[in-house]
PDB file of N, CA and C in Angstrom:
ATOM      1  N   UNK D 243      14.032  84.752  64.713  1.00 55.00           N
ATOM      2  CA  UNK D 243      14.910  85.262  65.733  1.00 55.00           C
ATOM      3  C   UNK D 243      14.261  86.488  66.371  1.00 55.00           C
ATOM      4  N   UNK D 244      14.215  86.332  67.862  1.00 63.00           N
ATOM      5  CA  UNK D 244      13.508  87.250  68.457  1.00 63.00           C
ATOM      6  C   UNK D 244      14.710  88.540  68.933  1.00 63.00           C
ATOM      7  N   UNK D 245      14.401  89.997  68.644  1.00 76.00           N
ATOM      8  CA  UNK D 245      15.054  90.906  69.116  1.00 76.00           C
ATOM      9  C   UNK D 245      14.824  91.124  70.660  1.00 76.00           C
ATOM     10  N   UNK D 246      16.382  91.842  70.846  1.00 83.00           N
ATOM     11  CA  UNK D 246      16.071  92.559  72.446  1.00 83.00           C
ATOM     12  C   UNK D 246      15.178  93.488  73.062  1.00 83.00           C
ATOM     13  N   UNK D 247      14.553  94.185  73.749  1.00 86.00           N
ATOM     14  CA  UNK D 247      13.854  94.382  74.231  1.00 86.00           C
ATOM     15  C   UNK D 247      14.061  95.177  75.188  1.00 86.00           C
ATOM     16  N   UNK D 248      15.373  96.324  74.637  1.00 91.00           N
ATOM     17  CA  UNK D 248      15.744  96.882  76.034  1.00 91.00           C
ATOM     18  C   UNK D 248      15.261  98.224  76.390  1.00 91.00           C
ATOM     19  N   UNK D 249      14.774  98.699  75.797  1.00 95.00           N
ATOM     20  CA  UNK D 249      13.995  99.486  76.015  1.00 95.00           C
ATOM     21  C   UNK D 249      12.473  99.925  76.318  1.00 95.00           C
ATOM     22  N   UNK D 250      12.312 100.941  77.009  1.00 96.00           N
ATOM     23  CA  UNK D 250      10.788 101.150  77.360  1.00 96.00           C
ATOM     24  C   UNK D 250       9.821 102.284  76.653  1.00 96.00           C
ATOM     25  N   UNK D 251       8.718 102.225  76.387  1.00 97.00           N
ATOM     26  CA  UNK D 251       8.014 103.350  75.903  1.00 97.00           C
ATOM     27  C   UNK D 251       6.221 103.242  76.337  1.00 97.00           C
ATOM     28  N   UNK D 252       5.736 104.239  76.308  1.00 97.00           N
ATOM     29  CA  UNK D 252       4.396 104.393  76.657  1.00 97.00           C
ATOM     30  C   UNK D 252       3.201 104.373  75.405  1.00 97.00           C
ATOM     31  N   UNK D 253       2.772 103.450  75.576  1.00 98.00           N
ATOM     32  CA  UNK D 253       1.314 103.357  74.454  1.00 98.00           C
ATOM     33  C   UNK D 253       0.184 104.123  74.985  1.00 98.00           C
ATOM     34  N   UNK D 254      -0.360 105.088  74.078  1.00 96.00           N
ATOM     35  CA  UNK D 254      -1.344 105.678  74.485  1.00 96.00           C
ATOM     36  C   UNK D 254      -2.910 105.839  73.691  1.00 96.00           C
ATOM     37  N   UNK D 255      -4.139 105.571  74.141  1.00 95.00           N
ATOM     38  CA  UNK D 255      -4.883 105.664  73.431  1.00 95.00           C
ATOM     39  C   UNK D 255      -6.093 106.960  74.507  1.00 95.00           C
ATOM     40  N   UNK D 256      -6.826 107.327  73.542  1.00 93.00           N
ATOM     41  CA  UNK D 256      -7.978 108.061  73.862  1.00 93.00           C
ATOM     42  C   UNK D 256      -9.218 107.515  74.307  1.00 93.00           C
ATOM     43  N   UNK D 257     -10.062 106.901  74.933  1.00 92.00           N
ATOM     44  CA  UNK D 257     -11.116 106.607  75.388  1.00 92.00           C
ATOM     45  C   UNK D 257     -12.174 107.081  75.944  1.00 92.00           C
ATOM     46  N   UNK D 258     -13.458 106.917  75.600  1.00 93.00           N
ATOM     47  CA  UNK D 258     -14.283 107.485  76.200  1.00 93.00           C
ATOM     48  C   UNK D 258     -15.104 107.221  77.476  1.00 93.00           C
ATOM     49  N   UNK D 259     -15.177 107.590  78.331  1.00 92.00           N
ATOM     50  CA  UNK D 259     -15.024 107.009  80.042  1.00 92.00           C
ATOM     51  C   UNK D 259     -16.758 107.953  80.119  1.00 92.00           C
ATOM     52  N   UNK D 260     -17.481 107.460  81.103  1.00 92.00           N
ATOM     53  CA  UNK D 260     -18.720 108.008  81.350  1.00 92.00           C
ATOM     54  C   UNK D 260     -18.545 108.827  82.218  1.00 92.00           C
ATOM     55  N   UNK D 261     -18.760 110.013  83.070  1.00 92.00           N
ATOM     56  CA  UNK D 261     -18.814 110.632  84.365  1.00 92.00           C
ATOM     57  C   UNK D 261     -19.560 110.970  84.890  1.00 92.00           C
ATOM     58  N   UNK D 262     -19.987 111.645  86.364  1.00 91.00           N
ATOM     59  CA  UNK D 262     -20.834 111.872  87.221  1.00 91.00           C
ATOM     60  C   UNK D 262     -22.124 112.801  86.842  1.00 91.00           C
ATOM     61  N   UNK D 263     -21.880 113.280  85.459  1.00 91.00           N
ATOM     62  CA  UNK D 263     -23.057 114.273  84.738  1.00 91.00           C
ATOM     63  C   UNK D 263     -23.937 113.317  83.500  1.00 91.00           C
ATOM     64  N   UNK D 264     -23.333 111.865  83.685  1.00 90.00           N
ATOM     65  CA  UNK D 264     -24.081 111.324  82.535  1.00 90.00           C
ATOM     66  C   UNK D 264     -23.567 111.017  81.158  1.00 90.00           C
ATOM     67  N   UNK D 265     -22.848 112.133  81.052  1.00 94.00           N
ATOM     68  CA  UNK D 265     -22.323 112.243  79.663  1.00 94.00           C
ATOM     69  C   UNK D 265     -20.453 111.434  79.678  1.00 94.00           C
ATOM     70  N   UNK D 266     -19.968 112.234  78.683  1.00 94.00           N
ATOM     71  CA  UNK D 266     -18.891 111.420  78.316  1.00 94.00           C
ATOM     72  C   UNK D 266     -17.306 112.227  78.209  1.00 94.00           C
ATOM     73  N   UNK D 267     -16.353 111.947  78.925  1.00 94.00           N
ATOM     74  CA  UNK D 267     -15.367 112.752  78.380  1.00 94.00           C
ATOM     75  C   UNK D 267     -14.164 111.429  77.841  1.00 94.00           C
ATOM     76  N   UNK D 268     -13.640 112.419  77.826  1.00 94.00           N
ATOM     77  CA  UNK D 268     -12.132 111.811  76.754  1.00 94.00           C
ATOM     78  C   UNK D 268     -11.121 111.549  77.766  1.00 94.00           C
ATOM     79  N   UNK D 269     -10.575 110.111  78.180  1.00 93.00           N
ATOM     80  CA  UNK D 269     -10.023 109.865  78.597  1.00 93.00           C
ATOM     81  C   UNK D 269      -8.602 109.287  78.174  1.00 93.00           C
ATOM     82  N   UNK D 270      -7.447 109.763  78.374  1.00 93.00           N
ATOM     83  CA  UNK D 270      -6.157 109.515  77.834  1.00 93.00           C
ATOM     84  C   UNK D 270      -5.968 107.911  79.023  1.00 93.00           C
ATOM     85  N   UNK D 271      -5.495 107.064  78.033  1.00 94.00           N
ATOM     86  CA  UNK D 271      -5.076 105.388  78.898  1.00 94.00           C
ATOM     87  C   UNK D 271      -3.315 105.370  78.251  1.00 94.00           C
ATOM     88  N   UNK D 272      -2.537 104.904  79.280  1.00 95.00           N
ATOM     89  CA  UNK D 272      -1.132 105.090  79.287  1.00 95.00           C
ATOM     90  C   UNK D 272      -0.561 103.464  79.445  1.00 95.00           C
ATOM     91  N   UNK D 273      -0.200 102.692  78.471  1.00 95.00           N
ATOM     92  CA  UNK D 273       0.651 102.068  79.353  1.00 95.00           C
ATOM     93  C   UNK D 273       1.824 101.606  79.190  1.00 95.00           C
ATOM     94  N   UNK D 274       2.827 101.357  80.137  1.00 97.00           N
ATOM     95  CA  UNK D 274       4.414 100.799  79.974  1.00 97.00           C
ATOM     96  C   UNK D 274       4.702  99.929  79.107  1.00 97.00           C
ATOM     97  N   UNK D 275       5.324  99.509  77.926  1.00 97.00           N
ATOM     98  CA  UNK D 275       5.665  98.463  77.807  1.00 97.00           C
ATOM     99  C   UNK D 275       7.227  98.324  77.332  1.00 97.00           C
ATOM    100  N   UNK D 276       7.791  97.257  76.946  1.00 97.00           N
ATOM    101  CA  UNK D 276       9.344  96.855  76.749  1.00 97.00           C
ATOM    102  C   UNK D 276       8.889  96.890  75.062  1.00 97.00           C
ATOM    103  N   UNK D 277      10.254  97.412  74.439  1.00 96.00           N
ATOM    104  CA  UNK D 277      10.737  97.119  73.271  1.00 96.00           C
ATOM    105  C   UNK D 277      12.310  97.389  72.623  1.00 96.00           C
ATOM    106  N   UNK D 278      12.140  97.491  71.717  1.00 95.00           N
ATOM    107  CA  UNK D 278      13.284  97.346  70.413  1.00 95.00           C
ATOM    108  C   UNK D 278      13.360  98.607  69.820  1.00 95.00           C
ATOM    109  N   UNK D 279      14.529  99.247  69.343  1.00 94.00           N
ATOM    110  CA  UNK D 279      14.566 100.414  68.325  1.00 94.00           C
ATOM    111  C   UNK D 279      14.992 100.491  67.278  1.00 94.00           C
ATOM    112  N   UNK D 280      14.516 100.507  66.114  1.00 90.00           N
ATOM    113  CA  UNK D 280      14.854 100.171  64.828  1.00 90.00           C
ATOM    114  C   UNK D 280      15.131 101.483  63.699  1.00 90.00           C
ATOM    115  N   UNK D 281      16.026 101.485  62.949  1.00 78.00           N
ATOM    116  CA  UNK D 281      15.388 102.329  62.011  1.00 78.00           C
ATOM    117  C   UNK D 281      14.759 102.197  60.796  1.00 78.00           C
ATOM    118  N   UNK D 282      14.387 103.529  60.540  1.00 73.00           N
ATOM    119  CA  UNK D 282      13.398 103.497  59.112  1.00 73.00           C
ATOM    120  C   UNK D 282      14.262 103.229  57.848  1.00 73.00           C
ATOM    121  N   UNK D 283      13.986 102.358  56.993  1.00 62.00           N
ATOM    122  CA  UNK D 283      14.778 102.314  56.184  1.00 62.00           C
ATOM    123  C   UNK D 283      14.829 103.069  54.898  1.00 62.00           C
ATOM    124  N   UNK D 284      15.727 103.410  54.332  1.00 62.00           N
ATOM    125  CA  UNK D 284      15.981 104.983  53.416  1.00 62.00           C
ATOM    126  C   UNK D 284      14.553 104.573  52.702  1.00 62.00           C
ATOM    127  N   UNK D 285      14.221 103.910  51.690  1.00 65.00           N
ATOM    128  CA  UNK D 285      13.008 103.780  50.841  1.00 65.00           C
ATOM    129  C   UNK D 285      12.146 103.926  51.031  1.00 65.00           C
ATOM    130  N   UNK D 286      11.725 103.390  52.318  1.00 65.00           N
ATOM    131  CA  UNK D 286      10.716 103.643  53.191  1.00 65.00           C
ATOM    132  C   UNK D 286      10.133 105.569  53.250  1.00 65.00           C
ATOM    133  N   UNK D 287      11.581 105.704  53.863  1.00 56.00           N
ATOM    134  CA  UNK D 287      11.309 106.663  54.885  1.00 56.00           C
ATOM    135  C   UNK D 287      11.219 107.801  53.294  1.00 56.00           C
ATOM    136  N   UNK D 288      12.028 107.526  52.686  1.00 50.00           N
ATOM    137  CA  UNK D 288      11.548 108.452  50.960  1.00 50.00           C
ATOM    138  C   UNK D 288      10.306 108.703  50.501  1.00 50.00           C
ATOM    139  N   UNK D 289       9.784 107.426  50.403  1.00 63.00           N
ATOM    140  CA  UNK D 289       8.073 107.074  49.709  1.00 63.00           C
ATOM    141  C   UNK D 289       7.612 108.026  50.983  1.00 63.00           C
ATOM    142  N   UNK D 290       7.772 107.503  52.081  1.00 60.00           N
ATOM    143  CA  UNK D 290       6.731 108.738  53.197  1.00 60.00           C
ATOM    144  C   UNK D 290       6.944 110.295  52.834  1.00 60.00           C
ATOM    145  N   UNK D 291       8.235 110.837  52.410  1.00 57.00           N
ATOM    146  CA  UNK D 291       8.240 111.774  52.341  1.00 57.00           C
ATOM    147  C   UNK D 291       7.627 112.517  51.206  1.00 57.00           C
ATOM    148  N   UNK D 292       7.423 111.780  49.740  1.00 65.00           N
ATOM    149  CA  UNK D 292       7.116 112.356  48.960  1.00 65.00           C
ATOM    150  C   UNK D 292       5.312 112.395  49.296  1.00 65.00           C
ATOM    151  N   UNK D 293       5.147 112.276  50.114  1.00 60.00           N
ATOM    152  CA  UNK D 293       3.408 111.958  50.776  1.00 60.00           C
ATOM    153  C   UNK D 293       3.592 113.128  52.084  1.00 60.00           C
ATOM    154  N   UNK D 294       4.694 113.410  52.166  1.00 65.00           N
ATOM    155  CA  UNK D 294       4.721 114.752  53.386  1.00 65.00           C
ATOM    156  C   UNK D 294       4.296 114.435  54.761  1.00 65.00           C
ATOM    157  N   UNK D 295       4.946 112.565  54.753  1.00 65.00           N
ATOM    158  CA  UNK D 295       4.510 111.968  56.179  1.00 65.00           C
ATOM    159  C   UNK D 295       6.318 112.120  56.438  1.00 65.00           C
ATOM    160  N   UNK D 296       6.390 112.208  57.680  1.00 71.00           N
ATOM    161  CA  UNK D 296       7.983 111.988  58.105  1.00 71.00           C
ATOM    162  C   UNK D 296       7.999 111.327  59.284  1.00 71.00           C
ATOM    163  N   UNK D 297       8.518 109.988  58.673  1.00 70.00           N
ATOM    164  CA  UNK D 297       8.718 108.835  59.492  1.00 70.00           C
ATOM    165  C   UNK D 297       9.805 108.588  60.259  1.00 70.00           C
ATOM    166  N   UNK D 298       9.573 108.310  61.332  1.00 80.00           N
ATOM    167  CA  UNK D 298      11.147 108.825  62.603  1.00 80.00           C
ATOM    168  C   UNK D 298      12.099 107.712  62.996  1.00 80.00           C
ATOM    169  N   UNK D 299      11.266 106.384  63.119  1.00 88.00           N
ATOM    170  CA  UNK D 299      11.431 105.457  63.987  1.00 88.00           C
ATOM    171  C   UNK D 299      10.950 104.287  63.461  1.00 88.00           C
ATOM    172  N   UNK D 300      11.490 102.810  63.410  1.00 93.00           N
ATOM    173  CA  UNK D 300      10.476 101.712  64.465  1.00 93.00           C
ATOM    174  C   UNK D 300      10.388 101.195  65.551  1.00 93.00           C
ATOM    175  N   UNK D 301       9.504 100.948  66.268  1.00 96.00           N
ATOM    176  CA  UNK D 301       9.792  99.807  67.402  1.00 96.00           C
ATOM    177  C   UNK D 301       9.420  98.793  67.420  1.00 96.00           C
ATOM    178  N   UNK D 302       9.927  98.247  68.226  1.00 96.00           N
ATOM    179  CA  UNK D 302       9.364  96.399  68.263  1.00 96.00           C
ATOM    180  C   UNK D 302       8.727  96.159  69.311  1.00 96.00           C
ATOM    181  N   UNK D 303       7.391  95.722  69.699  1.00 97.00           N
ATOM    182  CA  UNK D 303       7.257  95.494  70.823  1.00 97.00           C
ATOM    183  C   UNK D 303       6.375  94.062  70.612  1.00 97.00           C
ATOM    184  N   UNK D 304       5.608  93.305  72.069  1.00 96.00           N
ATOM    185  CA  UNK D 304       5.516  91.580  71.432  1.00 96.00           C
ATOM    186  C   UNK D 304       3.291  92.166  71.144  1.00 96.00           C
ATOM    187  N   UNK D 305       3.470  91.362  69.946  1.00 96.00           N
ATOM    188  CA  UNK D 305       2.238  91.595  69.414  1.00 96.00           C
ATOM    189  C   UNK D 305       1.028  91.653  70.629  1.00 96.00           C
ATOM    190  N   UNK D 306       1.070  90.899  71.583  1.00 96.00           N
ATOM    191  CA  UNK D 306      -0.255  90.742  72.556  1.00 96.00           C
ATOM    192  C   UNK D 306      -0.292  91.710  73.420  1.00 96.00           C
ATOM    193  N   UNK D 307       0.900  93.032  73.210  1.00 96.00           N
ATOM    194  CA  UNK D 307       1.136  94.159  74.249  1.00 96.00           C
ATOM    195  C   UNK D 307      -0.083  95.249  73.054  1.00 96.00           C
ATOM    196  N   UNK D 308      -0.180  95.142  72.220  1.00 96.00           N
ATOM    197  CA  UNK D 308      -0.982  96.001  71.080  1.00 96.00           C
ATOM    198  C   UNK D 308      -2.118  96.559  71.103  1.00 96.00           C
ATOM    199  N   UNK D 309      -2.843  97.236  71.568  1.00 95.00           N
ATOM    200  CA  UNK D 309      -4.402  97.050  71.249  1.00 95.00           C
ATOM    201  C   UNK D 309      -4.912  98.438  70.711  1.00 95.00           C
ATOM    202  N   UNK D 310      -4.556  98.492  69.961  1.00 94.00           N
ATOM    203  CA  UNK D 310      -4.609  99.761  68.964  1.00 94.00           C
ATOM    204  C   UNK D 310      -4.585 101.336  69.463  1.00 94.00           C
ATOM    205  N   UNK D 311      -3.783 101.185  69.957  1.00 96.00           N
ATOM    206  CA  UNK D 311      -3.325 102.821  70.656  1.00 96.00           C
ATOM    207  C   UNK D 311      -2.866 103.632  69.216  1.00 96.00           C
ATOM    208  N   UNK D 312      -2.970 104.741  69.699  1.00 94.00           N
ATOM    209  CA  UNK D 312      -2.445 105.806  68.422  1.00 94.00           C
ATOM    210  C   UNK D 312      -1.239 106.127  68.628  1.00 94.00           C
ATOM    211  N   UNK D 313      -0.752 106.716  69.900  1.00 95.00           N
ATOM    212  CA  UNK D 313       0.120 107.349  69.581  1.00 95.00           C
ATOM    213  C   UNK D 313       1.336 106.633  71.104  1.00 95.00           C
ATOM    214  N   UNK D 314       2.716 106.877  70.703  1.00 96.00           N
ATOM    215  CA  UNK D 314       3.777 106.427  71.301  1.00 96.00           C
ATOM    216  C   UNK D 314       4.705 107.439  72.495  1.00 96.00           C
ATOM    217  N   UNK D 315       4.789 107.843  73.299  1.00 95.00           N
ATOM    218  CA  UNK D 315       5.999 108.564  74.298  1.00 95.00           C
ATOM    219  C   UNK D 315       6.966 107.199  74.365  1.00 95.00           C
ATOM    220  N   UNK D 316       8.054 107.538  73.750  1.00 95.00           N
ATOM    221  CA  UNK D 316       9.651 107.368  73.772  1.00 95.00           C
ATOM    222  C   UNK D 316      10.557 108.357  74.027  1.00 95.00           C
ATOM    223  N   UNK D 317      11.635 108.154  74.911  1.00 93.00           N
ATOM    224  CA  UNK D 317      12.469 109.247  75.187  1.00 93.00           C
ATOM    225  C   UNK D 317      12.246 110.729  75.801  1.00 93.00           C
ATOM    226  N   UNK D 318      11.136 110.795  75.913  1.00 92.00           N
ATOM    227  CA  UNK D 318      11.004 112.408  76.179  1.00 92.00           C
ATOM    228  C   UNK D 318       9.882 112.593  75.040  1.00 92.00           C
ATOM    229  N   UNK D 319       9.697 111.829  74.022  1.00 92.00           N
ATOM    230  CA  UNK D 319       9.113 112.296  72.878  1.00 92.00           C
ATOM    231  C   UNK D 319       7.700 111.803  72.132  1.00 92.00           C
ATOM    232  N   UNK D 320       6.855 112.484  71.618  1.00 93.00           N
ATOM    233  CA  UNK D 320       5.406 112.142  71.170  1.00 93.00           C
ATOM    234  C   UNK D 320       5.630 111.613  69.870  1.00 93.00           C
ATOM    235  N   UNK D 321       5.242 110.050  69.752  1.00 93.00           N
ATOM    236  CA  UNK D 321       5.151 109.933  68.261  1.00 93.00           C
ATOM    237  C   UNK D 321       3.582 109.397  67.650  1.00 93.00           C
ATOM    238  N   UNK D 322       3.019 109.450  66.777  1.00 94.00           N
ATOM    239  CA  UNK D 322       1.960 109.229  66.301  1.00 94.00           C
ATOM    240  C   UNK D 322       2.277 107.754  65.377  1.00 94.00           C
ATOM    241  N   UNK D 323       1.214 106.363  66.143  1.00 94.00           N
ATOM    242  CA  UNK D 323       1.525 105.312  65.283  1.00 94.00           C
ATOM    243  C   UNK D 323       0.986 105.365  63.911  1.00 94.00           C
ATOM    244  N   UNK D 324       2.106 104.927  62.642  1.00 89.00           N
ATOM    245  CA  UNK D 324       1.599 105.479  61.280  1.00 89.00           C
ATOM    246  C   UNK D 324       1.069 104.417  61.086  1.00 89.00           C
ATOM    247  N   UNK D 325       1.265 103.301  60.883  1.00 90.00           N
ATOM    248  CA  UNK D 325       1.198 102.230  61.062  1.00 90.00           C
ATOM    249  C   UNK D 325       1.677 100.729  61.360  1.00 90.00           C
ATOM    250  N   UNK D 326       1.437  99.305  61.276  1.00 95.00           N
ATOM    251  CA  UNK D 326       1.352  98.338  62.193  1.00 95.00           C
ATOM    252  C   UNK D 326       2.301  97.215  61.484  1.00 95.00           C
ATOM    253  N   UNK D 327       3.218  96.851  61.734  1.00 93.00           N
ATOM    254  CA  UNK D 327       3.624  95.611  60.826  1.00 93.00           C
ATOM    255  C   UNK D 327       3.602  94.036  61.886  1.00 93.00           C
ATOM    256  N   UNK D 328       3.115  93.159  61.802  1.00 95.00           N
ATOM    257  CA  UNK D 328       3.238  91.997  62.630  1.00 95.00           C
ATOM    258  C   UNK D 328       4.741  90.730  61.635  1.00 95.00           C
ATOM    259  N   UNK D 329       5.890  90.904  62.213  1.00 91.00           N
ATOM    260  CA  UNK D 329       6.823  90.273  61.609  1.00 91.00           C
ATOM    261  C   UNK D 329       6.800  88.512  61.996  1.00 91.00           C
ATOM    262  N   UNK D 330       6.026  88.267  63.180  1.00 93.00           N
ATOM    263  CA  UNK D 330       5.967  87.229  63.350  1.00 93.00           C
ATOM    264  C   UNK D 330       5.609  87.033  64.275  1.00 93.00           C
ATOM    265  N   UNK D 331       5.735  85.734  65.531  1.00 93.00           N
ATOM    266  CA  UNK D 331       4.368  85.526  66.788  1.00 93.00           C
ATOM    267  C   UNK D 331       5.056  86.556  67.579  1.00 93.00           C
ATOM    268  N   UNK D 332       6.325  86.470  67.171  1.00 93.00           N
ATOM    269  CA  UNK D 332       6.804  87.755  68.492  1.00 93.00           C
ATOM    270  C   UNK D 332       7.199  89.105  68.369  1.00 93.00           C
ATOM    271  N   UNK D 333       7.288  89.286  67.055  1.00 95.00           N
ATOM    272  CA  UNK D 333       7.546  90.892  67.149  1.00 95.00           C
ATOM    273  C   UNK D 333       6.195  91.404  66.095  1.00 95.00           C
ATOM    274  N   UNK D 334       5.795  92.363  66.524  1.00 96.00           N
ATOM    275  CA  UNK D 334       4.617  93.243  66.189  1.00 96.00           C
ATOM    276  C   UNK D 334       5.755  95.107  65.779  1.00 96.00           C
ATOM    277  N   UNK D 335       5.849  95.529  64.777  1.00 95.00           N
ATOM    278  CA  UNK D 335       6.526  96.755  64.119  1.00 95.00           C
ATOM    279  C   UNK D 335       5.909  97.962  64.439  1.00 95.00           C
ATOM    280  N   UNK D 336       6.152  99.089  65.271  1.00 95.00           N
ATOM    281  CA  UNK D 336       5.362 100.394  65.096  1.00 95.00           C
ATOM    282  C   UNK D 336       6.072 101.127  64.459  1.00 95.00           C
ATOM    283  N   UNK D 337       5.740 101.745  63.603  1.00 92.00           N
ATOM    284  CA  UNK D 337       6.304 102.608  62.716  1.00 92.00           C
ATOM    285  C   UNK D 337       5.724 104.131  62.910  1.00 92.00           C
ATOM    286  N   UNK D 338       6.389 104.872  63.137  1.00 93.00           N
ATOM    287  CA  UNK D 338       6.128 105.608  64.035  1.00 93.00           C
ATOM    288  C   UNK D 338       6.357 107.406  63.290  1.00 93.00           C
ATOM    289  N   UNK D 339       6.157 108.270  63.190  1.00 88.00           N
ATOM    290  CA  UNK D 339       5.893 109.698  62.726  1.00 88.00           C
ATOM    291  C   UNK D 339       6.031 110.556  64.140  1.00 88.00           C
ATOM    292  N   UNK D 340       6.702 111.805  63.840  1.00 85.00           N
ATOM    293  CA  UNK D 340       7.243 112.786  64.924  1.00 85.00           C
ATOM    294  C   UNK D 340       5.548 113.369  65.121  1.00 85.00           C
ATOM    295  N   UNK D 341       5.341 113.810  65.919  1.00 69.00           N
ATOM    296  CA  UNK D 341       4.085 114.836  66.180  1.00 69.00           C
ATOM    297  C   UNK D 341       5.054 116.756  67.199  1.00 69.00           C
ATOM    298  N   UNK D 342       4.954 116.742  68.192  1.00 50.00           N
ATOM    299  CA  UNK D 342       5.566 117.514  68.875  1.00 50.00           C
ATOM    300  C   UNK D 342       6.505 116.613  70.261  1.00 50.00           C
ATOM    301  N   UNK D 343       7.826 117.628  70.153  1.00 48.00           N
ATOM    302  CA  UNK D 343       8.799 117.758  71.674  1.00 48.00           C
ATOM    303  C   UNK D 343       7.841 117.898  72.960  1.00 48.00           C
ATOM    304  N   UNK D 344       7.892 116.838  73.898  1.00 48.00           N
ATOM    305  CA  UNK D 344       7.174 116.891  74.983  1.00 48.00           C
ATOM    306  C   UNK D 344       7.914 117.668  76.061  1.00 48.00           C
ATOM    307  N   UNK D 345       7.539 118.374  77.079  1.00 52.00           N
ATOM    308  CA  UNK D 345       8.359 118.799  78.076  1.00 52.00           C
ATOM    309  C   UNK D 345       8.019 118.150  79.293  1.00 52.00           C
ATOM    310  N   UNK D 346       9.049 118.603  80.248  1.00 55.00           N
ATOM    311  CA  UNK D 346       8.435 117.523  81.442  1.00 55.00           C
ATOM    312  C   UNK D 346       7.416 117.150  81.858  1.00 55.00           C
ATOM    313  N   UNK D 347       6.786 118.500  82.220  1.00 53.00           N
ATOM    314  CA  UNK D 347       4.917 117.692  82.837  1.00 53.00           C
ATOM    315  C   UNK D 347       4.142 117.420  81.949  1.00 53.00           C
ATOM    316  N   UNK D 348       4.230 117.605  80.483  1.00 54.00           N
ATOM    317  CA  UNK D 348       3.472 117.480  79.693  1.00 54.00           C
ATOM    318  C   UNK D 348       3.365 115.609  79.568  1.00 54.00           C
ATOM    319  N   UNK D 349       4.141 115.320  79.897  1.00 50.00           N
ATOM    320  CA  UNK D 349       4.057 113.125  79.735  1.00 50.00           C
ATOM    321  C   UNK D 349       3.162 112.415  80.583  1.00 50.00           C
TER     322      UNK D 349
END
């Protein structure tokens, strides 16, 4: 059974892009996609804590949207992907860790 999808969030990864001096900078890649909001479940989110990870969230989004981005903007907010669960052909799990409150121009 496939979940809804009503929501949106931004996948983001770091890349390294060539520029006009030869060399290399760090390029931030952004993109839209649809998902699901889940929560962490108590056991889960326990075991992370006694490891001093604090786990916020999941989302659902469809596995072929994936390509190994790190980190998530939802809501206003920065999350760092902890890691990956694939539940089946259509839902792919991000499990997700707080990093910092974004402010407006900062997204």
């Amino acid at each position: 059974m496939s979940c809804n999808k009503n929501f949106v969030c931004f996948l983001r990864k770091t890349v390294k892009k060539p520029n006009e001096r030869g060399s290399y900078d760090n390029v931030t890649e952004e993109r839209l996609v649809f998902c699901a909001k889940k929560s962490i479940y108590s056991n889960e989110h326990y075991s992370a804590a006694t490891l001093g990870i604090q786990l916020s969230m999941v989302l659902i989004i469809d596995p072929y949207e994936y390509n190994d981005e790190e980190e998530v903007v939802f809501e206003d907010k920065k999350y760092l992907i902890e890691r990956t669960y694939r539940k089946n052909d259509r839902e792919l799990e991000l499990v997700l860790k707080t990093t910092t409150v974004l402010q407006g121009g900062d997204i």
